PDB file of C-alpha atoms in Angstrom:
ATOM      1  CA  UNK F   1      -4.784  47.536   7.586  1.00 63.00           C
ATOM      2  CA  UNK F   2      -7.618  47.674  10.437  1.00 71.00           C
ATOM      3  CA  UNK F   3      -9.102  50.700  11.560  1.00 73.00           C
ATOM      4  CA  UNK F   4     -10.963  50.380  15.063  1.00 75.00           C
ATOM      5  CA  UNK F   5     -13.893  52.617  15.039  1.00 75.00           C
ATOM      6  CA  UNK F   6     -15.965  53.106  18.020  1.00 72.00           C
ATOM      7  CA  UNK F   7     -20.318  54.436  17.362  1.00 67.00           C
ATOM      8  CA  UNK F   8     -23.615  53.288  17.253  1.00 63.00           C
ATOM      9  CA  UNK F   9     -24.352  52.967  14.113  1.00 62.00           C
ATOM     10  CA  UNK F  10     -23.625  50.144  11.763  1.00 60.00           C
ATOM     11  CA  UNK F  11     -21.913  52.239   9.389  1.00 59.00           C
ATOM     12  CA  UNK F  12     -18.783  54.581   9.224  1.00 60.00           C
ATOM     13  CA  UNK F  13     -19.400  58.098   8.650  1.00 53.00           C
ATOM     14  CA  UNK F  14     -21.779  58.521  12.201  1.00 50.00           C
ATOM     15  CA  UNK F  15     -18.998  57.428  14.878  1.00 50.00           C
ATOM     16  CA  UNK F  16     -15.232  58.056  15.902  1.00 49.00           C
ATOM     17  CA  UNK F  17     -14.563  58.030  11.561  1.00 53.00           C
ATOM     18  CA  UNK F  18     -16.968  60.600  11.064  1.00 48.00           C
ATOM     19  CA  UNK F  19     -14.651  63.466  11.926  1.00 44.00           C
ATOM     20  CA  UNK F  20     -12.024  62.145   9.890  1.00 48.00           C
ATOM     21  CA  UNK F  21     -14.274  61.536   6.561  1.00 48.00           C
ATOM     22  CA  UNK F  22     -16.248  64.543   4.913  1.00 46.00           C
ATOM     23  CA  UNK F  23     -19.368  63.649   3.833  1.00 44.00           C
ATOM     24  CA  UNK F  24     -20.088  62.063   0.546  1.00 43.00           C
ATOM     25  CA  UNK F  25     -16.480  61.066   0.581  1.00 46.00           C
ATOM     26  CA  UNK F  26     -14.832  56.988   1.134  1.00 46.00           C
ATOM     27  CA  UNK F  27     -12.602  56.278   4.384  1.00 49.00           C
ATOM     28  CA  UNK F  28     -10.203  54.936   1.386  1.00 47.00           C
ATOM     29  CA  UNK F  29      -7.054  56.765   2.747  1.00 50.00           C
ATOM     30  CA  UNK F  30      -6.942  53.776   5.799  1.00 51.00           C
ATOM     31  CA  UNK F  31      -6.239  51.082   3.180  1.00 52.00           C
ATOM     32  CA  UNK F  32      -4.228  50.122   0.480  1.00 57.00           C
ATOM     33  CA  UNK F  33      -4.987  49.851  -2.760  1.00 66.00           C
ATOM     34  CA  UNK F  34      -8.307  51.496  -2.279  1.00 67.00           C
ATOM     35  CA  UNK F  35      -9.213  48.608   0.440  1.00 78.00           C
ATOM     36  CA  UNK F  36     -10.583  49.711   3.494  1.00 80.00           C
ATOM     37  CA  UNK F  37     -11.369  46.753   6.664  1.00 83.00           C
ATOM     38  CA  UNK F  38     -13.204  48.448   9.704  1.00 82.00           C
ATOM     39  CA  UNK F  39     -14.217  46.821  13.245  1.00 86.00           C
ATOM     40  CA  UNK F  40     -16.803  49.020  15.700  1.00 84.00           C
ATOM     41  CA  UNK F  41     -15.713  47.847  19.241  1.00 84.00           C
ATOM     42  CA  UNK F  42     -19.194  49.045  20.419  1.00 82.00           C
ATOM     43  CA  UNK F  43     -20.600  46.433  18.360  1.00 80.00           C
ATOM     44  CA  UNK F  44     -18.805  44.119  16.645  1.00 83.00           C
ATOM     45  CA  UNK F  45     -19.640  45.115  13.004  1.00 83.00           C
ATOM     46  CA  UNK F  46     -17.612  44.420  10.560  1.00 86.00           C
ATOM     47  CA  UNK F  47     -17.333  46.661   6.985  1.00 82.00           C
ATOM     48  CA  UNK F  48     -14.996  46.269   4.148  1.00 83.00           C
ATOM     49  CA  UNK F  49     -14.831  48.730   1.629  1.00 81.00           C
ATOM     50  CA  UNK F  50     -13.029  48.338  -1.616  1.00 81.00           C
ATOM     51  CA  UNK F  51     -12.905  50.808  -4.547  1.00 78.00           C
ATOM     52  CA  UNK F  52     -12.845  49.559  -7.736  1.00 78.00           C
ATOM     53  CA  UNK F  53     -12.898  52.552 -10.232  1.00 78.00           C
ATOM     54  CA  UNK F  54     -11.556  55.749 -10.229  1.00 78.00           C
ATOM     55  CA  UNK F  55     -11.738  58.128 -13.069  1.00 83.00           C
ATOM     56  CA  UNK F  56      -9.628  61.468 -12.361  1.00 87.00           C
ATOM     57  CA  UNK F  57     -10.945  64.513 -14.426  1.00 87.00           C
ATOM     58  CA  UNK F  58     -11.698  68.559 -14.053  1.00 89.00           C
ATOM     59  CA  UNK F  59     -13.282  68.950 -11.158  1.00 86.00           C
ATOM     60  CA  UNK F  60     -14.460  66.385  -8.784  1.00 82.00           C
ATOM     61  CA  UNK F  61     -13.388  62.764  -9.230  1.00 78.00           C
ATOM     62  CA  UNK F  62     -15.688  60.103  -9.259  1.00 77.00           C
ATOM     63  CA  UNK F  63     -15.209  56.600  -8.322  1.00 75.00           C
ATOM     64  CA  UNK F  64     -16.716  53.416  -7.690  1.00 77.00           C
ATOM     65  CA  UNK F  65     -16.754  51.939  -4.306  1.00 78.00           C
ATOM     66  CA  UNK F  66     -18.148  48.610  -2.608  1.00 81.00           C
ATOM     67  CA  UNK F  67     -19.032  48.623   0.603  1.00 80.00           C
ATOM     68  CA  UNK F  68     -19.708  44.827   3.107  1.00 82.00           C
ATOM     69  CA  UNK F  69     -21.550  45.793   6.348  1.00 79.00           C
ATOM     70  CA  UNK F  70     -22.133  42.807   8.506  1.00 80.00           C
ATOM     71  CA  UNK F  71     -25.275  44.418  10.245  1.00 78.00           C
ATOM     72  CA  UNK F  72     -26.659  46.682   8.120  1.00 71.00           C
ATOM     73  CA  UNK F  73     -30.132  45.952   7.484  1.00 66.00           C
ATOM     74  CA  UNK F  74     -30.977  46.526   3.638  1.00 63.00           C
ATOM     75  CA  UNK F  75     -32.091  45.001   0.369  1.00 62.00           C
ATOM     76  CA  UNK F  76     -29.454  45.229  -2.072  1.00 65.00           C
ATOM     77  CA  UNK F  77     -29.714  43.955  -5.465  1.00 66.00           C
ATOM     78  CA  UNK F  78     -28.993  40.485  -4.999  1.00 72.00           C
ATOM     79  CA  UNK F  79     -28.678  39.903  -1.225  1.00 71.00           C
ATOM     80  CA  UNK F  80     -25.612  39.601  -0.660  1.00 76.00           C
ATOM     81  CA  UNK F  81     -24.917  42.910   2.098  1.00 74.00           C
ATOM     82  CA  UNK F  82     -22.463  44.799  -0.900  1.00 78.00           C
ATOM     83  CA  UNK F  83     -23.851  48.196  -1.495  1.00 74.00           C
ATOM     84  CA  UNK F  84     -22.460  50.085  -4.422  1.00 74.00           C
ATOM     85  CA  UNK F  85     -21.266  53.643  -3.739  1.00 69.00           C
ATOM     86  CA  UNK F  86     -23.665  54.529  -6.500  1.00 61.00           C
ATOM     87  CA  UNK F  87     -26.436  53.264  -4.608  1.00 64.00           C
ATOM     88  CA  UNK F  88     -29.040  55.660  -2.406  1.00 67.00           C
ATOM     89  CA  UNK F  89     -32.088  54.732  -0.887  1.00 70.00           C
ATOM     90  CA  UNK F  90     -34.495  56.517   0.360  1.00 74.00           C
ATOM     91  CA  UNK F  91     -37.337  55.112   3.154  1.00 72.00           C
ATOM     92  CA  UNK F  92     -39.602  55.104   5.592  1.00 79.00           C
ATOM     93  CA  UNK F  93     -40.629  58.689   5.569  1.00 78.00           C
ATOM     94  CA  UNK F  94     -43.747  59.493   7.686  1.00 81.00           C
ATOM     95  CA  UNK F  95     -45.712  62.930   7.768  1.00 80.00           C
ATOM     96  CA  UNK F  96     -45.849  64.878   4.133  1.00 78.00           C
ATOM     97  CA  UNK F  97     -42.287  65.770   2.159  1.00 74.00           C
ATOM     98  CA  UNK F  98     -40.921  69.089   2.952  1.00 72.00           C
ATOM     99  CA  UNK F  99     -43.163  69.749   6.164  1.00 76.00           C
ATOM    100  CA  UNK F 100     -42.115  70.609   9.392  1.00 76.00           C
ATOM    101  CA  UNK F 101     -41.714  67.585  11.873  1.00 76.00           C
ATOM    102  CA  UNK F 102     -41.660  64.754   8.607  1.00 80.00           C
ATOM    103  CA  UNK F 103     -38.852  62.509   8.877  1.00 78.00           C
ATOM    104  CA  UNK F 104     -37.311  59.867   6.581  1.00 75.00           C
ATOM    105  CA  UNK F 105     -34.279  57.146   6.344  1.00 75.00           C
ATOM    106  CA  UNK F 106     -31.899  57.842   3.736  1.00 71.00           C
ATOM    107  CA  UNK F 107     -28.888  55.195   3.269  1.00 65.00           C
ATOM    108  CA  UNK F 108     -25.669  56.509   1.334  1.00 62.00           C
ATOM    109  CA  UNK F 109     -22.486  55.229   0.387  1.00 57.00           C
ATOM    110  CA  UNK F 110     -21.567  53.055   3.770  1.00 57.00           C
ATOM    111  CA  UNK F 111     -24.776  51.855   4.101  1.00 53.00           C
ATOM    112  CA  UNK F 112     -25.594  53.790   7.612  1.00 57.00           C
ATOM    113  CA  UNK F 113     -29.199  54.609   7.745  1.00 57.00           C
ATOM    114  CA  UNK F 114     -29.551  58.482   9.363  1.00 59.00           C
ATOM    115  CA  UNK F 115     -32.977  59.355  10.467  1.00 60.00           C
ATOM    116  CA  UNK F 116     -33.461  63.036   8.485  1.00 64.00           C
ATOM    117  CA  UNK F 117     -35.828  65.629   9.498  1.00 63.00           C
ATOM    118  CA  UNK F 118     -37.485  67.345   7.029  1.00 64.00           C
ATOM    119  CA  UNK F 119     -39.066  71.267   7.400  1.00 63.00           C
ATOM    120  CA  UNK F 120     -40.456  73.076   4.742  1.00 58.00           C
ATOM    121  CA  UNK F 121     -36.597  74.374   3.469  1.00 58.00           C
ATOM    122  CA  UNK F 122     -34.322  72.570   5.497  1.00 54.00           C
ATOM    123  CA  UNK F 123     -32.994  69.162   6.269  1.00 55.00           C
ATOM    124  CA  UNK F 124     -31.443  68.449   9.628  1.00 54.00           C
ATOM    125  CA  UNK F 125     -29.780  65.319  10.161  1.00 54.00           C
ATOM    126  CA  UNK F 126     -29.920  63.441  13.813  1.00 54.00           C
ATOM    127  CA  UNK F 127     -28.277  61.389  15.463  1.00 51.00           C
ATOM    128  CA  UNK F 128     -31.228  58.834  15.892  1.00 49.00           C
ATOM    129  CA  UNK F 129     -31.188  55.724  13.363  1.00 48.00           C
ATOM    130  CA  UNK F 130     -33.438  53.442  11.819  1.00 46.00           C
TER     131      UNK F 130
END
């Protein structure tokens, strides 16, 4: 199954998805099987997502997803655009941590890259990227 998603950014959790998808959490429920195939119309990117383990417990579950973005712009492990839900990367901050008017680049689990703010107790996400 194809979702058409419509946004900016080269991931899934900052456009028409994001509403639909909590944060932290897969866009699994569009696919079968844990498979999830994407398309931005505002850009043409394409991202897969696949999850591969899921271990069902007390309290949260955790699983293991993959996630193929055709434009994101990162260095994964072995070049070859899959990021690993597992995976976070932080970069690019400029000014000092936890002062007002810093800023950094954090990427997550689809690999979108939201520009942060960072004040002295708070972090405020916008809508800026890269």
């Amino acid at each position: 199954m194809v979702a058409i998603v419509a946004g900016q950014d080269t991931g899934l959790f900052h456009g028409s998805l994001a509403p639909r998808v909590g944060a932290g959490q897969s866009a699994k429920t569009f696919g079968q099987a844990g498979e999830g195939v994407f398309v931005n119309v505002a850009h043409g990117n394409l991202v897969l997502q696949r999850r591969d383990e899921l271990l069902i417990g007390r309290g949260a579950d955790a699983d293991v997803l993959r996630t193929y973005n055709s434009q994101a712009k990162l260095t994964d492990d072995n070049g070859d655009a899959w990021w690993l839900g597992g995976y976070r990367l932080l970069r690019n901050l400029t000014g000092t941590v936890n002062t007002n008017g810093s800023t950094i680049v954090s990427n997550g689990m689809d690999p979108s890259s939201p520009k942060r703010h960072l004040g002295a107790r708070l972090v405020v996400p916008t809508t800026s990227q890269r």
